Short mmCIF file of N, CA and C in Angstrom, two decimals:
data_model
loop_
_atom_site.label_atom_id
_atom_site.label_comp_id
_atom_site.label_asym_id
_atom_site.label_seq_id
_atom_site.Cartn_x
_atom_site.Cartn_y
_atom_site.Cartn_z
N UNK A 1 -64.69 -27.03 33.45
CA UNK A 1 -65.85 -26.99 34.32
C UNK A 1 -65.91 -28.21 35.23
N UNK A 2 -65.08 -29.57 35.08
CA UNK A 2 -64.70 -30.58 36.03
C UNK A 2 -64.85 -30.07 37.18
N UNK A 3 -63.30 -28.83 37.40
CA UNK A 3 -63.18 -28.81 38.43
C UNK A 3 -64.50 -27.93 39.42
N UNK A 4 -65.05 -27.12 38.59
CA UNK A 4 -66.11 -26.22 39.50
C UNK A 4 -66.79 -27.17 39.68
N UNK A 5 -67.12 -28.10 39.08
CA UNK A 5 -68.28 -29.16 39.30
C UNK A 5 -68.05 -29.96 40.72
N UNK A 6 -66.87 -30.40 40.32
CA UNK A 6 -66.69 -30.80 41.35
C UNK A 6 -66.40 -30.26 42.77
N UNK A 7 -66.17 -29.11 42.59
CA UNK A 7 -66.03 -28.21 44.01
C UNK A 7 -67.05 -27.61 44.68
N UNK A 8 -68.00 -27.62 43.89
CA UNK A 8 -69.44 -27.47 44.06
C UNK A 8 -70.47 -28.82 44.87
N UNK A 9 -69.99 -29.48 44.06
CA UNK A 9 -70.37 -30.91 45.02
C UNK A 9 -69.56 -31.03 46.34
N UNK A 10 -68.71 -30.61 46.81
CA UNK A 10 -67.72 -30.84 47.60
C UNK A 10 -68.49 -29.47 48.71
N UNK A 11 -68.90 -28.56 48.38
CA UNK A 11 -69.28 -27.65 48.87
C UNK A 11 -70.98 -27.89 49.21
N UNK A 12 -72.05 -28.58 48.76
CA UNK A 12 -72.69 -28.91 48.47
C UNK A 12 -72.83 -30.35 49.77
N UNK A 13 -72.14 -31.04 49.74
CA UNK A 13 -71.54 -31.84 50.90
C UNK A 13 -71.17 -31.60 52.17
N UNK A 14 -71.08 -30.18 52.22
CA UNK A 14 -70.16 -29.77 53.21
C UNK A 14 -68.99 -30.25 53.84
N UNK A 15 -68.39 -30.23 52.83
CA UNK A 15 -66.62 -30.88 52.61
C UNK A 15 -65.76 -29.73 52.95
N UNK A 16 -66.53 -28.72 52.34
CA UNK A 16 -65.58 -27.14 52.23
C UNK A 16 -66.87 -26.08 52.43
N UNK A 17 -66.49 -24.98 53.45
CA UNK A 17 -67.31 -23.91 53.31
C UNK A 17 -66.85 -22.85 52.37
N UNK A 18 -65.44 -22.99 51.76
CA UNK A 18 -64.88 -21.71 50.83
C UNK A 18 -64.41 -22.52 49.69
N UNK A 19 -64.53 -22.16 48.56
CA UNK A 19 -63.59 -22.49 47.64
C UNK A 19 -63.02 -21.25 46.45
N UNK A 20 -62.21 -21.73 45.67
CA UNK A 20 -61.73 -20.61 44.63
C UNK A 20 -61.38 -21.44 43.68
N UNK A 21 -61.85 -20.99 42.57
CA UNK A 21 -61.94 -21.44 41.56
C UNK A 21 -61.39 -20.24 40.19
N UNK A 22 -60.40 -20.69 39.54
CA UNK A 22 -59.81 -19.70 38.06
C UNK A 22 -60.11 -20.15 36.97
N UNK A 23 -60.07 -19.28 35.66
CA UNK A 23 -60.85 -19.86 34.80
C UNK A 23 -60.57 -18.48 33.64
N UNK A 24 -61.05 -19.02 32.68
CA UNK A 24 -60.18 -18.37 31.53
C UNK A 24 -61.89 -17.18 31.42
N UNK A 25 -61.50 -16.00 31.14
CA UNK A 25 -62.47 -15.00 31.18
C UNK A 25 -63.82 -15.59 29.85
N UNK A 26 -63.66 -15.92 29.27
CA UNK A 26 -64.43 -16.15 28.24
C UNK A 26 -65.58 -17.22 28.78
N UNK A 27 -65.59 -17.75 30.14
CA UNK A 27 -65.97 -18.85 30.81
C UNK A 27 -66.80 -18.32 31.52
N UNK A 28 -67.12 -16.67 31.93
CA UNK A 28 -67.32 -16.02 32.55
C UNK A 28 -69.08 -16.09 33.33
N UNK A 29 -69.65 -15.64 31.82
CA UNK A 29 -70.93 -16.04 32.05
C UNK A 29 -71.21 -17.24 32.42
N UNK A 30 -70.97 -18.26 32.03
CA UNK A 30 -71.49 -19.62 32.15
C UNK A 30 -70.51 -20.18 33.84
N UNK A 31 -69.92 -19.60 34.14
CA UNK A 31 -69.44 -19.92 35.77
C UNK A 31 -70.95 -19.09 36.74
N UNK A 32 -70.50 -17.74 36.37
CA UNK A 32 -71.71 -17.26 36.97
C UNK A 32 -72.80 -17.89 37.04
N UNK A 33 -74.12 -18.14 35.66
CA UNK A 33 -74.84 -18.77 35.57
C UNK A 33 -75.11 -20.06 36.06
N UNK A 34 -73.72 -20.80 36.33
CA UNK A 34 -73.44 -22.45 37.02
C UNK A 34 -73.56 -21.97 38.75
N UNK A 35 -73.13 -21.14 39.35
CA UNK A 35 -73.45 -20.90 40.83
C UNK A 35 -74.53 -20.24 41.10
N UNK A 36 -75.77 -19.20 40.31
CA UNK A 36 -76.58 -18.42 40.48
C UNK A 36 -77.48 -19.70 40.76
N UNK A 37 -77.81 -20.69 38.94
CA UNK A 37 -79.05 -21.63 39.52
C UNK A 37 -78.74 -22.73 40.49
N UNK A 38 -77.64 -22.80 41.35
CA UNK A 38 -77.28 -23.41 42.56
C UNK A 38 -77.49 -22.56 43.77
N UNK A 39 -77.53 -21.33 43.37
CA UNK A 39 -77.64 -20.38 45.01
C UNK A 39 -77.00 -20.48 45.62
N UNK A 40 -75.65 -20.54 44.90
CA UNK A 40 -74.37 -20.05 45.81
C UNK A 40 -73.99 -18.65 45.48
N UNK A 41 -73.83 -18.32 46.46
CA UNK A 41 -72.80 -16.73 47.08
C UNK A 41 -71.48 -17.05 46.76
N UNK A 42 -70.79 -15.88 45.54
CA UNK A 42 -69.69 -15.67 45.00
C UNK A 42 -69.47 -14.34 45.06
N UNK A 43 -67.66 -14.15 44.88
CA UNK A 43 -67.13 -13.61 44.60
C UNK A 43 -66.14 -13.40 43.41
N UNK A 44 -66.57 -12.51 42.44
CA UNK A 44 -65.78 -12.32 40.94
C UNK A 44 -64.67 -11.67 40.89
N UNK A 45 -63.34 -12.12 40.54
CA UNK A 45 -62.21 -11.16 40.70
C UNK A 45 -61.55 -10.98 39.30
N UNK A 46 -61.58 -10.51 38.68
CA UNK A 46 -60.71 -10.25 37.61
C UNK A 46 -59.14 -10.25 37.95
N UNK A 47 -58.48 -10.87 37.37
CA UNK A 47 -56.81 -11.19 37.66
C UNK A 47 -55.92 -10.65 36.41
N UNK A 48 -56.42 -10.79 34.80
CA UNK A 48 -56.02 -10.68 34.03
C UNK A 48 -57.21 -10.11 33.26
N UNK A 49 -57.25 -9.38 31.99
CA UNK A 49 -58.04 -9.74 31.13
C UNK A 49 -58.64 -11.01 30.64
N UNK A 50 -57.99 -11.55 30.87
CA UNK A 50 -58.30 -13.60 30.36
C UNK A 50 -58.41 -13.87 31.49
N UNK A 51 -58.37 -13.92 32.98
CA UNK A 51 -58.50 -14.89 33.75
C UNK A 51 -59.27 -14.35 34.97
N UNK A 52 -59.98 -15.00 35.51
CA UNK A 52 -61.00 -14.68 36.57
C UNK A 52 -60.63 -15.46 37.69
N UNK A 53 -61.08 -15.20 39.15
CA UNK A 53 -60.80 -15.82 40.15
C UNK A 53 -62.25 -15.78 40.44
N UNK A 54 -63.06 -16.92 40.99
CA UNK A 54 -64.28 -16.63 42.08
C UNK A 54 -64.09 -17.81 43.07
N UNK A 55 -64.50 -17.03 44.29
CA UNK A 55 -64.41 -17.48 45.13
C UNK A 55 -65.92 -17.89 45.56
N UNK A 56 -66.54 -18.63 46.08
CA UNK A 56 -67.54 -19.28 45.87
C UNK A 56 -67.80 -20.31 47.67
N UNK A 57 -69.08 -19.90 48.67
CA UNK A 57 -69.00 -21.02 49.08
C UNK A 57 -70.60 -19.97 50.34
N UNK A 58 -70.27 -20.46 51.79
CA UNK A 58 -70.90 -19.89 52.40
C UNK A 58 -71.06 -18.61 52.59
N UNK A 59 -71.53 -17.45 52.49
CA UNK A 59 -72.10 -16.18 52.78
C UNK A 59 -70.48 -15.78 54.21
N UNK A 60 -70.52 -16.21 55.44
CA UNK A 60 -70.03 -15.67 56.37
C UNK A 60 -68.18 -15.50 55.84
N UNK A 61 -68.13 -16.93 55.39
CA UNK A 61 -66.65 -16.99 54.77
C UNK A 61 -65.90 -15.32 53.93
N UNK A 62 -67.46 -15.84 53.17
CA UNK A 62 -67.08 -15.00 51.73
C UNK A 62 -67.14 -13.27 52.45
N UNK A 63 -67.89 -12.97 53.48
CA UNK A 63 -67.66 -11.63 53.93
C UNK A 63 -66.53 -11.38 54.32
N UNK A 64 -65.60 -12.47 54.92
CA UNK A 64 -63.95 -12.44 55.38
C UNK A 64 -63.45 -11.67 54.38
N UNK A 65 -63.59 -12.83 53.03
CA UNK A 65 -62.87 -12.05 52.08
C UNK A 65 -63.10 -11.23 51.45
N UNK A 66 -64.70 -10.64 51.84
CA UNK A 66 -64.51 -9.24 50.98
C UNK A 66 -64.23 -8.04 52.23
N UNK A 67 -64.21 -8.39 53.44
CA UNK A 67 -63.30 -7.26 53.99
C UNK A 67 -61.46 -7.29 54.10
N UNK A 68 -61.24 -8.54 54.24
CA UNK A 68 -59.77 -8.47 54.16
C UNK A 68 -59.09 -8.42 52.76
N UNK A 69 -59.81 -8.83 51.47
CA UNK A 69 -59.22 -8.38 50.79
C UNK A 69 -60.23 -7.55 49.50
N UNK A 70 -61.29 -7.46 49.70
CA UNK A 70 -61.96 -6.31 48.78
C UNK A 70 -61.74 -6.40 47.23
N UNK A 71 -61.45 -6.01 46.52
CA UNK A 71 -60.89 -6.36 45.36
C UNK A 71 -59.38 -6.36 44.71
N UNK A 72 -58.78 -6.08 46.10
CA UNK A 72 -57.47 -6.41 45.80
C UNK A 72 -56.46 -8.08 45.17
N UNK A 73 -55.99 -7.76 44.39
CA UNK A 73 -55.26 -9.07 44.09
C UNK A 73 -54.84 -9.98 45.10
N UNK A 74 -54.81 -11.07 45.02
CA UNK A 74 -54.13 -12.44 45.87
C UNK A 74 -53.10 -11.86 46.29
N UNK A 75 -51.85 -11.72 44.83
CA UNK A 75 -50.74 -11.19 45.01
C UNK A 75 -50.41 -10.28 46.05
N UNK A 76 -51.67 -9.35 46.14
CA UNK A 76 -51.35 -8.18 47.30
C UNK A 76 -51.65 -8.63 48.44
N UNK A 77 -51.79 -9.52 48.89
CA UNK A 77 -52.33 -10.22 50.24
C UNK A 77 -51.42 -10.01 51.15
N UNK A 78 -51.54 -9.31 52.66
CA UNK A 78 -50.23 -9.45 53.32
C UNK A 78 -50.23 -10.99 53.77
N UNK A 79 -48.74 -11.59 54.71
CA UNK A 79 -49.31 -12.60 54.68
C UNK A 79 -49.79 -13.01 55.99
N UNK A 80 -50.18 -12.62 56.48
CA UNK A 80 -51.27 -12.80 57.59
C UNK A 80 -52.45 -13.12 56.61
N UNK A 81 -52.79 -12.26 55.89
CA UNK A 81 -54.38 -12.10 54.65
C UNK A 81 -54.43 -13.63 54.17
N UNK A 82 -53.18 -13.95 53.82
CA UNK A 82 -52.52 -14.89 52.63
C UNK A 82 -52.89 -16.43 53.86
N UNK A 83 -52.76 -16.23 54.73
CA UNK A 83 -52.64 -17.69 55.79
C UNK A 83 -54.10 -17.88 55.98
N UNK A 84 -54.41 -16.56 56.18
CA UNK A 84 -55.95 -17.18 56.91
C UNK A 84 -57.24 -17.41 55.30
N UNK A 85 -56.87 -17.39 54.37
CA UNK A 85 -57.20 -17.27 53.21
C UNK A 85 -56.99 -18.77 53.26
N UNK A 86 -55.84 -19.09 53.21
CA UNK A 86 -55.75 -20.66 52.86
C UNK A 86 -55.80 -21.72 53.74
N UNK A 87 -56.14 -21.45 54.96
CA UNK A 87 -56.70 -21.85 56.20
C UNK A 87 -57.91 -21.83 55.90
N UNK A 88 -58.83 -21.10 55.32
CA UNK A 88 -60.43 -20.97 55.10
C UNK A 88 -60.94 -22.10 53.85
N UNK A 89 -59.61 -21.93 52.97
CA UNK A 89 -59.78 -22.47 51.80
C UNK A 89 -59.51 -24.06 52.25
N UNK A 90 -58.90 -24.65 53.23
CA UNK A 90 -58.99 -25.63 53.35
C UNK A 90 -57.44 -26.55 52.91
N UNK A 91 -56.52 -25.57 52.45
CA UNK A 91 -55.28 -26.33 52.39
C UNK A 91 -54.27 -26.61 53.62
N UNK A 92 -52.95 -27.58 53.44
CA UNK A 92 -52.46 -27.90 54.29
C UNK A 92 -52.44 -26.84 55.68
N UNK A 93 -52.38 -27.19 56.84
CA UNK A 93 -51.85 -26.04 57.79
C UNK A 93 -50.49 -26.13 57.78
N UNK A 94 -49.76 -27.20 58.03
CA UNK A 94 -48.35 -27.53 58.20
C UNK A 94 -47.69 -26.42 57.04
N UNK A 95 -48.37 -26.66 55.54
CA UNK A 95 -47.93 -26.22 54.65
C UNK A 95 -48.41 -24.37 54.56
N UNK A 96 -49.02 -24.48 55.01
CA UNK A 96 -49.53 -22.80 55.64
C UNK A 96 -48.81 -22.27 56.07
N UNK A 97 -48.22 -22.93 57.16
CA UNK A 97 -47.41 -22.24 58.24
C UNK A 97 -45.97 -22.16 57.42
N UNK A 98 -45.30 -22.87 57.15
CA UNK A 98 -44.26 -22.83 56.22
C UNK A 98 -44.37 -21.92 54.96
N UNK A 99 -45.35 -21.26 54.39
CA UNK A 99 -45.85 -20.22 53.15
C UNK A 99 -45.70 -19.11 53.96
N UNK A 100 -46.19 -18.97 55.46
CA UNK A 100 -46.53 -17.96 56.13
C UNK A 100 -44.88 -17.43 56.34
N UNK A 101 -44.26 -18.50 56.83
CA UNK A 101 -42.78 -17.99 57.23
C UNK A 101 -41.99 -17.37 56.26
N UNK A 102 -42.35 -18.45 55.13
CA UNK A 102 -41.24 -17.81 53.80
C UNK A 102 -41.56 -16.42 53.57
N UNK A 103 -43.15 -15.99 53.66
CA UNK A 103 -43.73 -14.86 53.47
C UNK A 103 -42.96 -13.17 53.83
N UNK A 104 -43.40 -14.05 55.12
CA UNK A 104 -43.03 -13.02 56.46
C UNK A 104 -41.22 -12.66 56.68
N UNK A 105 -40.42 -13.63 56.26
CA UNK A 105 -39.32 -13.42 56.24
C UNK A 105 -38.55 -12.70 54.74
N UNK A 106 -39.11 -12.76 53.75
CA UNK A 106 -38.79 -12.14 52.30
C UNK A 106 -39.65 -10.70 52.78
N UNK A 107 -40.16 -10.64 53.37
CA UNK A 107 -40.98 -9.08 53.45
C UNK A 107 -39.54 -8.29 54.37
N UNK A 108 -39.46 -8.74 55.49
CA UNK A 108 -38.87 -8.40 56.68
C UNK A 108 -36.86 -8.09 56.04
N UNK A 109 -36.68 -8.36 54.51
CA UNK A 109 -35.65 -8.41 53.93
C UNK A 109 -35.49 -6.94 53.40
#
């Protein structure tokens, strides 16, 4: 819970308008319950039986991702889905663009 804590503050700051956060299913309620009495807008993804994804941050973000990817897996992301996902999320671009290529070129195989 470090890390939600801390991504929450970070979000909370306006450091980040999106974040994603994984977490072992049994954690489930008490993640929920940790963003509801904050009044943040999430998204719950089931990945595994044991493992959850939520994505967590501003309202407009989080509509991105529930039209581009709905409840589909990460994994299934094309990677166009996959760039602007981690462009939102706030990681490298340099390193984006280089994920995007490897992407786009193993598909195109």
């Amino acid at each position: 819970m470090e890390v939600l804590s801390h991504l929450t503050y970070e979000y909370h700051k306006k450091l980040r308008s999106l974040a994603l956060y994984t977490f072992n299913s049994s954690r489930r309620e008490e993640v929920e319950q940790w963003l509801c009495s904050r009044h943040i807008d999430y998204i719950l993804q089931e990945v595994t039986p044991l493992k959850y994804n939520v994505f967590f941050g501003d309202t407009p973000c989080l509509d991105v991702i529930r039209h581009i990817g709905g409840d589909k897996p990460l994994a299934q992301y094309t990677p166009e889905e996959d760039f602007m996902l981690g462009i939102m999320l706030g990681y490298d671009r340099v390193e984006q663009c280089r994920r995007y290529q490897k992407r786009v070129c193993l598909s195109q195989k």
